[in-house]
mmCIF file of C-alpha atoms in Angstrom:
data_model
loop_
_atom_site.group_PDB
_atom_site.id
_atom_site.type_symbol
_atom_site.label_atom_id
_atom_site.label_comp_id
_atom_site.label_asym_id
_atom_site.label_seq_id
_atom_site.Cartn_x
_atom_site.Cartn_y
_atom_site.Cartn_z
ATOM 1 C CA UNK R 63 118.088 67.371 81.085
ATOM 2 C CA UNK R 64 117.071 63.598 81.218
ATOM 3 C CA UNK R 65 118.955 61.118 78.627
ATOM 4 C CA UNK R 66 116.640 59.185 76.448
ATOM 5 C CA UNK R 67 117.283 56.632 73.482
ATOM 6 C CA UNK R 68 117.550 58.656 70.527
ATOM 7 C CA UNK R 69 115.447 56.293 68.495
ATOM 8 C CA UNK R 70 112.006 56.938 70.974
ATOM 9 C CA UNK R 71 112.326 60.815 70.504
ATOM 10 C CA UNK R 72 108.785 62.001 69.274
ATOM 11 C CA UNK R 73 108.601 65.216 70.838
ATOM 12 C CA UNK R 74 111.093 68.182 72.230
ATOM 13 C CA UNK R 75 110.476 69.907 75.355
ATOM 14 C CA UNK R 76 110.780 73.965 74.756
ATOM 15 C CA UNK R 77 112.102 75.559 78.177
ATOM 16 C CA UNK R 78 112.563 78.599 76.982
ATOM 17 C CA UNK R 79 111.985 81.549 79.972
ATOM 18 C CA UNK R 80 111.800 80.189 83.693
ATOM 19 C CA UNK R 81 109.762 82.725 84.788
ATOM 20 C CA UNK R 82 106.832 82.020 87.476
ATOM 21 C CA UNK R 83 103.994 83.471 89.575
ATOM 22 C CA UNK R 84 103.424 87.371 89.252
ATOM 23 C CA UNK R 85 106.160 87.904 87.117
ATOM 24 C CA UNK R 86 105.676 85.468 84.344
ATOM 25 C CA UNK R 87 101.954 86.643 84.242
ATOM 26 C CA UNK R 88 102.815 90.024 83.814
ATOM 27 C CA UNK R 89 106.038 89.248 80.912
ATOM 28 C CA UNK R 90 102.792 87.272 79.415
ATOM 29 C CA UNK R 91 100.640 90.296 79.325
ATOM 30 C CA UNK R 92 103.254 92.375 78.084
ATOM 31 C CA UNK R 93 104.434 90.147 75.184
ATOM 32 C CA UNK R 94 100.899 89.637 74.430
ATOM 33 C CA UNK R 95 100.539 93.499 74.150
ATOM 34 C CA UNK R 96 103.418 93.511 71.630
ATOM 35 C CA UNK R 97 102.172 91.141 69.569
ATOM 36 C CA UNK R 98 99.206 92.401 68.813
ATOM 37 C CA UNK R 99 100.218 96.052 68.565
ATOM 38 C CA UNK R 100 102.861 94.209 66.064
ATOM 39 C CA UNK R 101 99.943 92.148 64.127
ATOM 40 C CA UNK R 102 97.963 95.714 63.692
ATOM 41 C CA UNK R 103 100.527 98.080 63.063
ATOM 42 C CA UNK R 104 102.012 95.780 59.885
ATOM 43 C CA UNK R 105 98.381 94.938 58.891
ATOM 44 C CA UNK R 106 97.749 98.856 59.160
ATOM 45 C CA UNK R 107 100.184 99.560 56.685
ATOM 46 C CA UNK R 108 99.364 96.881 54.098
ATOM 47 C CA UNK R 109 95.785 98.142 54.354
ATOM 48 C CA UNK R 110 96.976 101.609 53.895
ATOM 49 C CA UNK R 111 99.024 100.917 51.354
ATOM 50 C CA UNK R 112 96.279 99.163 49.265
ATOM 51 C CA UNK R 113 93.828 101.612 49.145
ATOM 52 C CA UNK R 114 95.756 104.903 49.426
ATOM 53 C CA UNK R 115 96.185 105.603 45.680
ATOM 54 C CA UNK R 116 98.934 108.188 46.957
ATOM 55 C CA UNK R 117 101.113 105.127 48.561
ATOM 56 C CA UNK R 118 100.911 103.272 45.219
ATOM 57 C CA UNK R 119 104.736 103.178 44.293
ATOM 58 C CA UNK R 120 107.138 100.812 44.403
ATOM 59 C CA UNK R 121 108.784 101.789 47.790
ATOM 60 C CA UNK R 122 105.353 101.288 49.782
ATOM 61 C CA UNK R 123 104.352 98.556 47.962
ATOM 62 C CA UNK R 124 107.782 96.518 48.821
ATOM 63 C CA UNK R 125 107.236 98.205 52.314
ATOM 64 C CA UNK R 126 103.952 96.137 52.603
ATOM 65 C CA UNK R 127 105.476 92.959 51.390
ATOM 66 C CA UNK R 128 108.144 93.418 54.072
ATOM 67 C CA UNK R 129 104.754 94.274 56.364
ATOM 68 C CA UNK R 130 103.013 91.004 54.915
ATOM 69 C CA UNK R 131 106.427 88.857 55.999
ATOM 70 C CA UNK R 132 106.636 90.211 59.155
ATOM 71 C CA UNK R 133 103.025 89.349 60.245
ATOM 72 C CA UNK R 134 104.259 84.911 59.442
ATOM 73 C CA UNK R 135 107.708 85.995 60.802
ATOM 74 C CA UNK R 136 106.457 86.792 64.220
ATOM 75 C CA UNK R 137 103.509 84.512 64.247
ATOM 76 C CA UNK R 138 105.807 81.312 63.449
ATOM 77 C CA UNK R 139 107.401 81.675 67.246
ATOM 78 C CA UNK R 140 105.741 83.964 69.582
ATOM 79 C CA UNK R 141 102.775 81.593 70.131
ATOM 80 C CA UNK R 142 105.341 79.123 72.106
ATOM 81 C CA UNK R 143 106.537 82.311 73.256
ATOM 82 C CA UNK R 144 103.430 82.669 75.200
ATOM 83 C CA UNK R 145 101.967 79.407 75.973
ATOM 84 C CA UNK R 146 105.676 79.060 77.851
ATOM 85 C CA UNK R 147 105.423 82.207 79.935
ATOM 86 C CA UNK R 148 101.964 80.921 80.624
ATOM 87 C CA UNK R 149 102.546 77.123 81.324
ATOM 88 C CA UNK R 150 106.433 76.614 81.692
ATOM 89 C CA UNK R 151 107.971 73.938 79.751
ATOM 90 C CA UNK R 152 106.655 73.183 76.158
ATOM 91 C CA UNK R 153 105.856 69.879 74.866
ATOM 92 C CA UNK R 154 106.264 69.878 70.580
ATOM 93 C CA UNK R 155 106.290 67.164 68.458
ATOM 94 C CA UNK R 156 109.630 66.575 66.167
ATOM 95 C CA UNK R 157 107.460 67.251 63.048
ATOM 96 C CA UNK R 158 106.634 70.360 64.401
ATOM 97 C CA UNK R 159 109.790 71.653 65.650
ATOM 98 C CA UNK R 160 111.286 70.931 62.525
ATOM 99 C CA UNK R 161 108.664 72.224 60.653
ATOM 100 C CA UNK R 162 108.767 75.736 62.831
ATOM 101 C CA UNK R 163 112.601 75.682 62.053
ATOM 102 C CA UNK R 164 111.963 75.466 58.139
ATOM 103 C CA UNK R 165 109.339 77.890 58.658
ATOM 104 C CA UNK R 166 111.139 80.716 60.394
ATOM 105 C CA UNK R 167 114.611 80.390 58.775
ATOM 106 C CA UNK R 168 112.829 80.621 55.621
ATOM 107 C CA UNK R 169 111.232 83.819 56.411
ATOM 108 C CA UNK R 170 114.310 85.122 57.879
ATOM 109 C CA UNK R 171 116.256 84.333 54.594
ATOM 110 C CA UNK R 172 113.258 85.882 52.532
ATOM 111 C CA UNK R 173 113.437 89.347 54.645
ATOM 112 C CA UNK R 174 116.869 89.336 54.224
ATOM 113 C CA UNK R 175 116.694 89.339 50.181
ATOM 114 C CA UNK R 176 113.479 92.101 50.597
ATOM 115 C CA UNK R 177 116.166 93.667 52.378
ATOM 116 C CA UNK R 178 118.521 93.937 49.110
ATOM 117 C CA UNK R 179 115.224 94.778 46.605
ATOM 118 C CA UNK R 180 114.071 97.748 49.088
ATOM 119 C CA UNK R 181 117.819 98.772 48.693
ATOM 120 C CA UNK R 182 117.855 98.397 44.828
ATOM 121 C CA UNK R 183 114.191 100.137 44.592
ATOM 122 C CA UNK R 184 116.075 103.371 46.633
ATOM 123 C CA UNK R 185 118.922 103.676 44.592
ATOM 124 C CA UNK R 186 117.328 103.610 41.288
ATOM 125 C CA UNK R 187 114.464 106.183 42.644
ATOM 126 C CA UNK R 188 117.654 108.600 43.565
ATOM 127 C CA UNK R 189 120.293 107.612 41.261
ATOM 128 C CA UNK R 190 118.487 106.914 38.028
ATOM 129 C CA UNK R 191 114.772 108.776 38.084
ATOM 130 C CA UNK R 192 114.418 109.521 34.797
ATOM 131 C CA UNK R 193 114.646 105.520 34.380
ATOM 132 C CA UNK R 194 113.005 104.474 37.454
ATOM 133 C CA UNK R 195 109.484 103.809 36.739
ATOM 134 C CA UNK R 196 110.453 101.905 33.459
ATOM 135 C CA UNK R 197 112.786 99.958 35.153
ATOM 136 C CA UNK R 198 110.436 99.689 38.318
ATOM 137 C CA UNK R 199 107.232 98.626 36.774
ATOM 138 C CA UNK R 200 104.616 97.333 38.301
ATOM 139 C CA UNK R 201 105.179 93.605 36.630
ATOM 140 C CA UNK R 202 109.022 93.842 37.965
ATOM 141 C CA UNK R 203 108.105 94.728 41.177
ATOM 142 C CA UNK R 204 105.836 91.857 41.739
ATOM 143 C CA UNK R 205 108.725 89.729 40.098
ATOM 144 C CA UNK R 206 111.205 91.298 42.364
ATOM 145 C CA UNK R 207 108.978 89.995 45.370
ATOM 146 C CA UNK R 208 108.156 86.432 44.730
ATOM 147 C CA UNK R 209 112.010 86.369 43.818
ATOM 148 C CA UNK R 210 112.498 87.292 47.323
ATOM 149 C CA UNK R 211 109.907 84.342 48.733
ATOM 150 C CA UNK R 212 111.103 81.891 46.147
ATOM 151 C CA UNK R 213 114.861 82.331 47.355
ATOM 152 C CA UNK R 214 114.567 82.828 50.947
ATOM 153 C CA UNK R 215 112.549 78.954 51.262
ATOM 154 C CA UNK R 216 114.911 77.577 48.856
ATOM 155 C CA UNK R 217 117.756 78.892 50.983
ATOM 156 C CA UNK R 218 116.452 77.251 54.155
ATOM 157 C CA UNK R 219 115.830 73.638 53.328
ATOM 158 C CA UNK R 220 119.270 73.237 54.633
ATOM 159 C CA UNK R 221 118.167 74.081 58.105
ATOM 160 C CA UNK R 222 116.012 71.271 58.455
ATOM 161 C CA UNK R 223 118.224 68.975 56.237
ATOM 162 C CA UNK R 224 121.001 68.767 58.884
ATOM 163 C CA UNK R 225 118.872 68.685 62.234
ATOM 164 C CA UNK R 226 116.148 66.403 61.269
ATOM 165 C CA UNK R 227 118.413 63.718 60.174
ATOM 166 C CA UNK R 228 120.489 63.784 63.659
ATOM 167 C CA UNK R 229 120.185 61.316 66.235
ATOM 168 C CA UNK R 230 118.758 62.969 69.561
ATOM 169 C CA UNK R 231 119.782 62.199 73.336
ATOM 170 C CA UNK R 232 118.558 65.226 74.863
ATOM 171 C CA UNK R 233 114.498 66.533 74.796
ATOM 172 C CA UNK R 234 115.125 69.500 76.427
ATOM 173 C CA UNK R 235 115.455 73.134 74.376
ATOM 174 C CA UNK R 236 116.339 75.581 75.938
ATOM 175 C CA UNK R 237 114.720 78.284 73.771
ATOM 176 C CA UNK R 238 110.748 78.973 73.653
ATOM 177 C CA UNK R 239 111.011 77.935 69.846
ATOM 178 C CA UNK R 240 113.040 75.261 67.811
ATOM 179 C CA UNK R 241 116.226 77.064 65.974
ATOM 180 C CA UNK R 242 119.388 75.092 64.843
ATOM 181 C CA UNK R 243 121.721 75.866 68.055
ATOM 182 C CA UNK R 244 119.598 74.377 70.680
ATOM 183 C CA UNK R 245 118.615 71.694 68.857
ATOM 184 C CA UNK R 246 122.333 70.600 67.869
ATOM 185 C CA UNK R 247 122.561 71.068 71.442
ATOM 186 C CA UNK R 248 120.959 67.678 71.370
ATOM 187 C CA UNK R 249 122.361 65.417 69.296
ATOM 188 C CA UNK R 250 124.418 61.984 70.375
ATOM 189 C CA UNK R 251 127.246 62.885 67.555
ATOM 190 C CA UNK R 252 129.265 65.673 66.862
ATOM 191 C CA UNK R 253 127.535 68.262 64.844
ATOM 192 C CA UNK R 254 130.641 70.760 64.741
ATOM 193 C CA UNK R 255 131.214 69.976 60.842
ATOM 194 C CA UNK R 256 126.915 71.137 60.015
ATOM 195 C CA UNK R 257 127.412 73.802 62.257
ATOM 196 C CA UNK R 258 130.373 74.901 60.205
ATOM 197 C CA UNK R 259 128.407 74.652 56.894
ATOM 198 C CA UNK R 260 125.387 76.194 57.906
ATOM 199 C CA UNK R 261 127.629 79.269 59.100
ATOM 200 C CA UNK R 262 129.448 79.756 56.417
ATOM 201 C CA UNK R 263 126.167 78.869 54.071
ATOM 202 C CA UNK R 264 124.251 81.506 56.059
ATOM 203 C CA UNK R 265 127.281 83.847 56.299
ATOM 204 C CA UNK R 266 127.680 83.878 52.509
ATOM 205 C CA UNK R 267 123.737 84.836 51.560
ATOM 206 C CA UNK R 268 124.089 87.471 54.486
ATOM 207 C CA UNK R 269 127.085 88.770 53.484
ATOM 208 C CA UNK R 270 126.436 89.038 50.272
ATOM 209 C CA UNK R 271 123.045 90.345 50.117
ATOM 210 C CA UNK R 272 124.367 93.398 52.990
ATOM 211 C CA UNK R 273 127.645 94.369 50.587
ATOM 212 C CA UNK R 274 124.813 94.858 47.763
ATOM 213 C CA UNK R 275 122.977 96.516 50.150
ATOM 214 C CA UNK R 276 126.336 98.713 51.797
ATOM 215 C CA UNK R 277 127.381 99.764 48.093
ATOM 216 C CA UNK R 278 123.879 100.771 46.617
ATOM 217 C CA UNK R 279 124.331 103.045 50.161
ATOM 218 C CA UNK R 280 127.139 104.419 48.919
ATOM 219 C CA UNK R 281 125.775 105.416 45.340
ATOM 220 C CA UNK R 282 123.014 106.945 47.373
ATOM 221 C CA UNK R 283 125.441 108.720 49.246
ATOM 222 C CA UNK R 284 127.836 110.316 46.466
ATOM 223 C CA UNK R 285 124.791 111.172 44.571
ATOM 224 C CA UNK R 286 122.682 112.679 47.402
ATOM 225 C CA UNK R 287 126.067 114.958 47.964
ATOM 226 C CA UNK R 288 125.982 116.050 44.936
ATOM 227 C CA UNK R 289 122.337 117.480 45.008
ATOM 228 C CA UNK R 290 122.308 121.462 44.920
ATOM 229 C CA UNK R 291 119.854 122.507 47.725
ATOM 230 C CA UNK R 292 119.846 121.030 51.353
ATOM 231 C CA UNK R 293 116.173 120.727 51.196
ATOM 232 C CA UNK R 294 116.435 118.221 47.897
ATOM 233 C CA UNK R 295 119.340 116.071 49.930
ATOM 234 C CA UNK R 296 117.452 115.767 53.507
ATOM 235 C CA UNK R 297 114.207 114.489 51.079
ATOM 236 C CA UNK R 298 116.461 112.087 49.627
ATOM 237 C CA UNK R 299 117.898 110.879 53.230
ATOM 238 C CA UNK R 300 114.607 110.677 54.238
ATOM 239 C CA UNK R 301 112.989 107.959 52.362
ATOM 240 C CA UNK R 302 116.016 105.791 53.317
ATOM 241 C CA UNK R 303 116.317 106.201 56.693
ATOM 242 C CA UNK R 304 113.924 103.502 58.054
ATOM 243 C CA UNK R 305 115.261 101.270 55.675
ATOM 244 C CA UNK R 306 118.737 101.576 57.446
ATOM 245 C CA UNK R 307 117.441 101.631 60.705
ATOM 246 C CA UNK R 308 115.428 98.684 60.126
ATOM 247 C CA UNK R 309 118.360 96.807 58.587
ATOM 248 C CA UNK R 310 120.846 97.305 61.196
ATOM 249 C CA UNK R 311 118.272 96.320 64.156
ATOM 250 C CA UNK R 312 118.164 93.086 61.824
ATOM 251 C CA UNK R 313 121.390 92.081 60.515
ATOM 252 C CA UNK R 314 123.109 93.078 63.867
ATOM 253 C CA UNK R 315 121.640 91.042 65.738
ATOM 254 C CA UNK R 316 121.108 88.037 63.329
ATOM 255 C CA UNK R 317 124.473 87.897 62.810
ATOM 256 C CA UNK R 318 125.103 87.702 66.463
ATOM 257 C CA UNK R 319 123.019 84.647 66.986
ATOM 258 C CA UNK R 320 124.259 82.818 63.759
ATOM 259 C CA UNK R 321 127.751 83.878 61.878
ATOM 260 C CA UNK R 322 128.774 85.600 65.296
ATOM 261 C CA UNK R 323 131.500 83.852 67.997
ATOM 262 C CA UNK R 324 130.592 81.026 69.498
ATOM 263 C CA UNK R 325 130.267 82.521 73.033
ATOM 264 C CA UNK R 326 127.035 84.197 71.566
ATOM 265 C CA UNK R 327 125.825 80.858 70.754
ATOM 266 C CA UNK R 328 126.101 79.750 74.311
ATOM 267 C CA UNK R 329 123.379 78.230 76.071
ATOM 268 C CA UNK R 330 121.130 81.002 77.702
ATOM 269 C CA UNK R 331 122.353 83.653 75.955
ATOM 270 C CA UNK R 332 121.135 82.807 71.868
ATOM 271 C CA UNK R 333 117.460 83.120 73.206
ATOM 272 C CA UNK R 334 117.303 86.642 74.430
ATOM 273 C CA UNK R 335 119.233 87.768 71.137
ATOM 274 C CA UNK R 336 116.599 86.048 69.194
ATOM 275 C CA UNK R 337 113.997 88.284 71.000
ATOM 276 C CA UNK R 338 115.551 91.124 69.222
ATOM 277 C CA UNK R 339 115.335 89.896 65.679
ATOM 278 C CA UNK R 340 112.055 87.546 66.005
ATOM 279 C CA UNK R 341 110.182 89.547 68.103
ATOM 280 C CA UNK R 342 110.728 92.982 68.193
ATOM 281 C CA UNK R 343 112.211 94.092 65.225
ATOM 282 C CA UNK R 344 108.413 93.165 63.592
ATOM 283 C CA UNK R 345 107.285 94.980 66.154
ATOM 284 C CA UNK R 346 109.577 98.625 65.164
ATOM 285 C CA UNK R 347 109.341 98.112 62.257
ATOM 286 C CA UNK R 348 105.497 100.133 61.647
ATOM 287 C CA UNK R 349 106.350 102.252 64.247
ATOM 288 C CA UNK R 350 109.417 103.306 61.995
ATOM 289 C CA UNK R 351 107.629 103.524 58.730
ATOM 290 C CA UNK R 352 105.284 105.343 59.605
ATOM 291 C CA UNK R 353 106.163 107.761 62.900
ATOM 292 C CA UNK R 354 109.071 108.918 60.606
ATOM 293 C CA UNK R 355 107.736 109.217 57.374
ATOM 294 C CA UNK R 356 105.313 112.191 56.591
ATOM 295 C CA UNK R 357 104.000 110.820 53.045
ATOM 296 C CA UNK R 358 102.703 107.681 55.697
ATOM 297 C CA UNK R 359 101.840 110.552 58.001
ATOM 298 C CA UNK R 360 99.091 112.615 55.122
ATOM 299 C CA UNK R 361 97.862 109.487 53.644
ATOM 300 C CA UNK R 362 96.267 108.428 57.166
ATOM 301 C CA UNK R 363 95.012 111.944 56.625
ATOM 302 C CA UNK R 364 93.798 111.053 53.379
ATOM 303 C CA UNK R 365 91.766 108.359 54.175
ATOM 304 C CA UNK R 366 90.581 109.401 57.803
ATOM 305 C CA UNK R 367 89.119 112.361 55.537
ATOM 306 C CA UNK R 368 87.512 110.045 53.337
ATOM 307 C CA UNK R 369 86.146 107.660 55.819
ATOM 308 C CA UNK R 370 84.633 110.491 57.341
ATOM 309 C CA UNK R 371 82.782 111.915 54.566
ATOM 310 C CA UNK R 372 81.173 108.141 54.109
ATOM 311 C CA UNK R 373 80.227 108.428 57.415
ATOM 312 C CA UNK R 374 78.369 112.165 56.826
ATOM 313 C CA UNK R 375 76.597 110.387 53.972
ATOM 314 C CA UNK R 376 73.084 109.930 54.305
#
């Protein structure tokens, strides 16, 4: 990494993966694959969603806002991804890197409160159903969701706040897309105290929003228990399962790269964590929705059905 004077920065340099020849052509290729399968499996199910009058509830429709985030979420990085396991080393301008930070922690923040609403939506739907579509109305819901947006890009104007303001000696980050470790990485001055704040900032809203999210589990769970037939409790399991297998892939490995010890945040290592959580949880996340869930499963039915009787038309 080459010194410079802090006050001619314009632009970073994103290292990201050293990979060359064959192989980086071929990680290319296969990251390319991925994101596309990733970008038509979420649109798939917001299509679906929309005009599959059988998917109209609140659960699907909070399923395609998650679906709707995750098409930004992975589009905000993986196009450095790319262009680095195509080209090597990255050039970005500081507007931009910033601008990709804000961008991506605010989407991160925002899936993380859809997170806690998909979890409130599931335990009113099994713990108070003879309330839950007068408490879940159609006006709440939407309400519910820009909520979400509105407090996940609120949260995140901190991220930028305390990087964009630092003066820079190093260029070089070594990640294929700007987040707050590398970058501090960076800086001429000690950044120990904003690294501090923005853990324990980030660490709070996490927290938080995943002991909602653990004790609306547990309602679930002593209710579910108490259903009479096994049939009624594995249908109630059921339609949370991929919500707490999507959540864990998440928060376990966000937490890693962020709140976690510092000898996660270690040079090298934060980059393939984020792979995880900015790349391939989007990716599971269709795949879980809908490979596991049989209402998912006879809606594609549905429609297929109808599409083909507009074909037979004459």
């Amino acid at each position: 990494m080459g010194h410079v004077n802090h006050t001619s920065i314009q632009t970073f340099v994103l290292v990201g993966f050293t990979i060359s020849g064959t192989l980086g052509s071929l990680a290319f290729l296969g990251m390319l694959c991925i994101y596309l399968f990733t970008l038509a499996g979420n649109l798939f199910i917001i299509v679906l969603v929309r005009i599959d009058s059988g998917l109209s509830t609140p659960m699907y429709f909070f399923i395609s806002v998650l679906s709707f985030l995750e098409l930004w979420y992975v589009s905000t990085t993986v196009p450095t991804l790319l262009s680095n396991l195509l080209h090597g080393s990255l050039l970005i301008s500081s507007a931009l890197c910033f601008t990709q930070l804000y961008v991506f922690h605010s989407l991160g923040l925002t899936e993380c409160y859809l997170f806690c609403v998909m979890a409130v939506d599931r335990y009113l739907a099994i713990c108070r159903p003879l309330h839950y579509h007068g408490l879940m109305s159609r006006q709440v819901q939407q309400w519910l969701a820009g909520a979400t947006w509105l407090a996940g890009f609120s949260s995140a104007i901190m991220s930028p706040s305390i990087t964009a303001t630092l003066p820079y000696c190093l260029r070089e980050v070594s990640h294929y897309f700007c987040d707050l470790a590398p970058l501090m990485r960076l800086s001429c001055v000690d950044t120990d105290w904003r690294v501090q704040v923005f853990t324990v900032v980030v660490g709070l809203i996490d927290s938080c929003n995943l002991v909602i999210i653990l004790g609306l589990y547990g309602g679930i769970l002593k209710a579910v228990l108490k259903l009479p037939s096994a049939a009624s409790r594995a249908k109630a399991f059921s339609t949370c399962s991929s919500h707490i297998i999507v959540v864990t892939l998440f928060y376990s490995s966000a937490w890693i790269v962020y709140v976690g010890p510092p000898v996660m945040h270690s040079e090298g290592k934060d980059k393939y964590i984020a792979l995880v959580y900015a790349f391939l949880t989007p990716f599971l996340n269709p795949i879980i929705y809908t490979l596991r869930n049989r209402e998912v499963k006879e809606a594609v039915r549905r429609v297929t059905r109808r599409i083909r009787g507009e074909l037979k038309k004459p």
